[in-house]
Structure formats: structure tokens, C-alpha cells
Amino acid sequence: MKASELHDKTPDQLRDELVNLKKESFNLRFQQATGQLENPARLRTVKRDVARVHTVLNQKAAAAASEE
């Protein structure tokens, strides 16, 4: 997922995306613990996507605060 894709979304959509990514992260960690994880690189990409969503949400919040 690219940051440019995230910038086009509303804060509510970003929060929904964050919830989905956190669920996926949990499932991947569970699979890793049970030895069923097929693609270990997916853990890294999901963690980075979570960080991207947090960053964009913080940027949007800061932009909204500076407009007031």
C-alpha cells in the first residue's frame, strides 16, 4: 500500500483500514506461533502499512488543527 493511496482516504476510512490491518497482523502472528505461516515477509509489510496509516492519520489531524 502506498502513502499516496492513503492520502486520498478520509479519516474514517483510514481507521477502518487500521482495524483491518491490525486483525491481519494478529492472524499472521498466530499463524507464526503455530508454525503455519506461509509468507513471513507479509508480517513486515503489514507492520509497515500500520505505521503508514498512523502517519497519515497524524498528518491529517495536524492539518485540521492548523486550519482552525
CSV table of N, CA and C in Angstrom, one decimal, residues 6-58:
chain,number,residue,atom,x,y,z
A,6,LEU,N,-3.3,6.4,0.6
A,6,LEU,CA,-3.8,6.7,1.9
A,6,LEU,C,-4.2,8.1,2.1
A,7,HIS,N,-3.5,9.0,1.4
A,7,HIS,CA,-3.8,10.4,1.5
A,7,HIS,C,-5.2,10.8,0.9
A,8,ASP,N,-5.6,9.9,-0.1
A,8,ASP,CA,-6.9,10.1,-0.7
A,8,ASP,C,-8.1,9.7,0.1
A,9,LYS,N,-7.9,8.9,1.2
A,9,LYS,CA,-8.9,8.4,2.0
A,9,LYS,C,-9.3,9.4,3.1
A,10,THR,N,-10.5,9.2,3.6
A,10,THR,CA,-11.0,10.1,4.7
A,10,THR,C,-10.5,9.4,6.1
A,11,PRO,N,-10.5,10.2,7.1
A,11,PRO,CA,-10.0,9.6,8.4
A,11,PRO,C,-10.8,8.4,8.9
A,12,ASP,N,-12.1,8.4,8.6
A,12,ASP,CA,-12.9,7.2,9.0
A,12,ASP,C,-12.5,6.0,8.2
A,13,GLN,N,-12.2,6.2,6.9
A,13,GLN,CA,-11.7,5.1,6.0
A,13,GLN,C,-10.4,4.6,6.5
A,14,LEU,N,-9.5,5.5,6.9
A,14,LEU,CA,-8.2,5.2,7.4
A,14,LEU,C,-8.3,4.4,8.7
A,15,ARG,N,-9.2,4.7,9.6
A,15,ARG,CA,-9.4,4.0,10.8
A,15,ARG,C,-9.9,2.6,10.6
A,16,ASP,N,-10.8,2.4,9.6
A,16,ASP,CA,-11.3,1.1,9.2
A,16,ASP,C,-10.1,0.3,8.6
A,17,GLU,N,-9.3,0.9,7.8
A,17,GLU,CA,-8.1,0.2,7.3
A,17,GLU,C,-7.2,-0.2,8.4
A,18,LEU,N,-7.0,0.6,9.4
A,18,LEU,CA,-6.2,0.3,10.5
A,18,LEU,C,-6.7,-0.9,11.3
A,19,VAL,N,-8.0,-1.0,11.5
A,19,VAL,CA,-8.6,-2.1,12.2
A,19,VAL,C,-8.3,-3.4,11.4
A,20,ASN,N,-8.5,-3.3,10.1
A,20,ASN,CA,-8.3,-4.5,9.2
A,20,ASN,C,-6.9,-4.9,9.3
A,21,LEU,N,-5.9,-4.0,9.2
A,21,LEU,CA,-4.5,-4.3,9.2
A,21,LEU,C,-4.1,-5.0,10.6
A,22,LYS,N,-4.7,-4.4,11.7
A,22,LYS,CA,-4.3,-5.0,13.0
A,22,LYS,C,-4.9,-6.4,13.1
A,23,LYS,N,-6.1,-6.7,12.6
A,23,LYS,CA,-6.6,-8.0,12.6
A,23,LYS,C,-5.7,-9.0,11.8
A,24,GLU,N,-5.3,-8.5,10.6
A,24,GLU,CA,-4.4,-9.3,9.8
A,24,GLU,C,-3.1,-9.6,10.5
A,25,SER,N,-2.6,-8.6,11.2
A,25,SER,CA,-1.3,-8.7,11.9
A,25,SER,C,-1.5,-9.8,13.0
A,26,PHE,N,-2.6,-9.7,13.7
A,26,PHE,CA,-2.9,-10.7,14.8
A,26,PHE,C,-2.9,-12.1,14.2
A,27,ASN,N,-3.7,-12.3,13.1
A,27,ASN,CA,-3.8,-13.6,12.5
A,27,ASN,C,-2.4,-14.1,12.0
A,28,LEU,N,-1.6,-13.2,11.4
A,28,LEU,CA,-0.3,-13.6,11.0
A,28,LEU,C,0.6,-14.0,12.1
A,29,ARG,N,0.6,-13.3,13.2
A,29,ARG,CA,1.3,-13.7,14.4
A,29,ARG,C,0.9,-15.0,15.0
A,30,PHE,N,-0.4,-15.2,14.9
A,30,PHE,CA,-1.0,-16.5,15.4
A,30,PHE,C,-0.5,-17.7,14.5
A,31,GLN,N,-0.5,-17.4,13.2
A,31,GLN,CA,0.0,-18.5,12.3
A,31,GLN,C,1.5,-18.7,12.5
A,32,GLN,N,2.2,-17.7,12.8
A,32,GLN,CA,3.7,-17.8,13.0
A,32,GLN,C,3.9,-18.7,14.3
A,33,ALA,N,3.2,-18.4,15.3
A,33,ALA,CA,3.3,-19.1,16.6
A,33,ALA,C,3.0,-20.6,16.4
A,34,THR,N,2.0,-20.9,15.6
A,34,THR,CA,1.6,-22.3,15.4
A,34,THR,C,2.4,-23.0,14.3
A,35,GLY,N,3.3,-22.2,13.6
A,35,GLY,CA,4.1,-22.8,12.5
A,35,GLY,C,3.4,-23.0,11.2
A,36,GLN,N,2.3,-22.2,11.0
A,36,GLN,CA,1.6,-22.4,9.8
A,36,GLN,C,1.7,-21.2,8.8
A,37,LEU,N,2.7,-20.3,9.2
A,37,LEU,CA,2.8,-19.1,8.4
A,37,LEU,C,3.5,-19.4,7.0
A,38,GLU,N,2.9,-19.1,5.9
A,38,GLU,CA,3.4,-19.4,4.6
A,38,GLU,C,4.3,-18.3,4.1
A,39,ASN,N,4.0,-17.0,4.4
A,39,ASN,CA,4.8,-15.9,3.8
A,39,ASN,C,5.2,-15.0,5.0
A,40,PRO,N,6.4,-15.3,5.5
A,40,PRO,CA,6.9,-14.5,6.7
A,40,PRO,C,7.1,-13.0,6.3
A,41,ALA,N,7.3,-12.7,5.1
A,41,ALA,CA,7.6,-11.3,4.7
A,41,ALA,C,6.3,-10.5,4.8
A,42,ARG,N,5.1,-11.1,4.8
A,42,ARG,CA,3.9,-10.4,4.9
A,42,ARG,C,3.8,-9.7,6.3
A,43,LEU,N,4.4,-10.3,7.3
A,43,LEU,CA,4.4,-9.7,8.7
A,43,LEU,C,5.0,-8.3,8.6
A,44,ARG,N,6.1,-8.2,7.9
A,44,ARG,CA,6.8,-6.9,7.8
A,44,ARG,C,6.0,-5.9,7.0
A,45,THR,N,5.4,-6.3,5.9
A,45,THR,CA,4.7,-5.4,5.1
A,45,THR,C,3.4,-4.9,5.9
A,46,VAL,N,2.8,-5.7,6.6
A,46,VAL,CA,1.6,-5.3,7.4
A,46,VAL,C,2.0,-4.3,8.5
A,47,LYS,N,3.1,-4.6,9.2
A,47,LYS,CA,3.6,-3.7,10.2
A,47,LYS,C,3.9,-2.3,9.6
A,48,ARG,N,4.5,-2.3,8.4
A,48,ARG,CA,4.8,-1.0,7.8
A,48,ARG,C,3.5,-0.3,7.3
A,49,ASP,N,2.6,-1.1,6.9
A,49,ASP,CA,1.3,-0.5,6.4
A,49,ASP,C,0.6,0.2,7.6
A,50,VAL,N,0.6,-0.5,8.8
A,50,VAL,CA,0.0,0.1,10.0
A,50,VAL,C,0.7,1.4,10.3
A,51,ALA,N,2.0,1.4,10.2
A,51,ALA,CA,2.8,2.7,10.5
A,51,ALA,C,2.4,3.8,9.5
A,52,ARG,N,2.2,3.4,8.3
A,52,ARG,CA,1.8,4.4,7.2
A,52,ARG,C,0.5,5.0,7.6
A,53,VAL,N,-0.5,4.1,7.9
A,53,VAL,CA,-1.8,4.6,8.3
A,53,VAL,C,-1.8,5.6,9.5
A,54,HIS,N,-1.0,5.2,10.5
A,54,HIS,CA,-0.8,6.1,11.7
A,54,HIS,C,-0.2,7.4,11.3
A,55,THR,N,0.8,7.4,10.4
A,55,THR,CA,1.4,8.6,10.0
A,55,THR,C,0.4,9.5,9.2
A,56,VAL,N,-0.3,8.9,8.3
A,56,VAL,CA,-1.3,9.8,7.5
A,56,VAL,C,-2.4,10.3,8.4
A,57,LEU,N,-2.8,9.5,9.4
A,57,LEU,CA,-3.9,10.0,10.3
A,57,LEU,C,-3.3,11.2,11.1
A,58,ASN,N,-2.1,11.0,11.6
A,58,ASN,CA,-1.5,12.1,12.4
A,58,ASN,C,-1.3,13.4,11.5
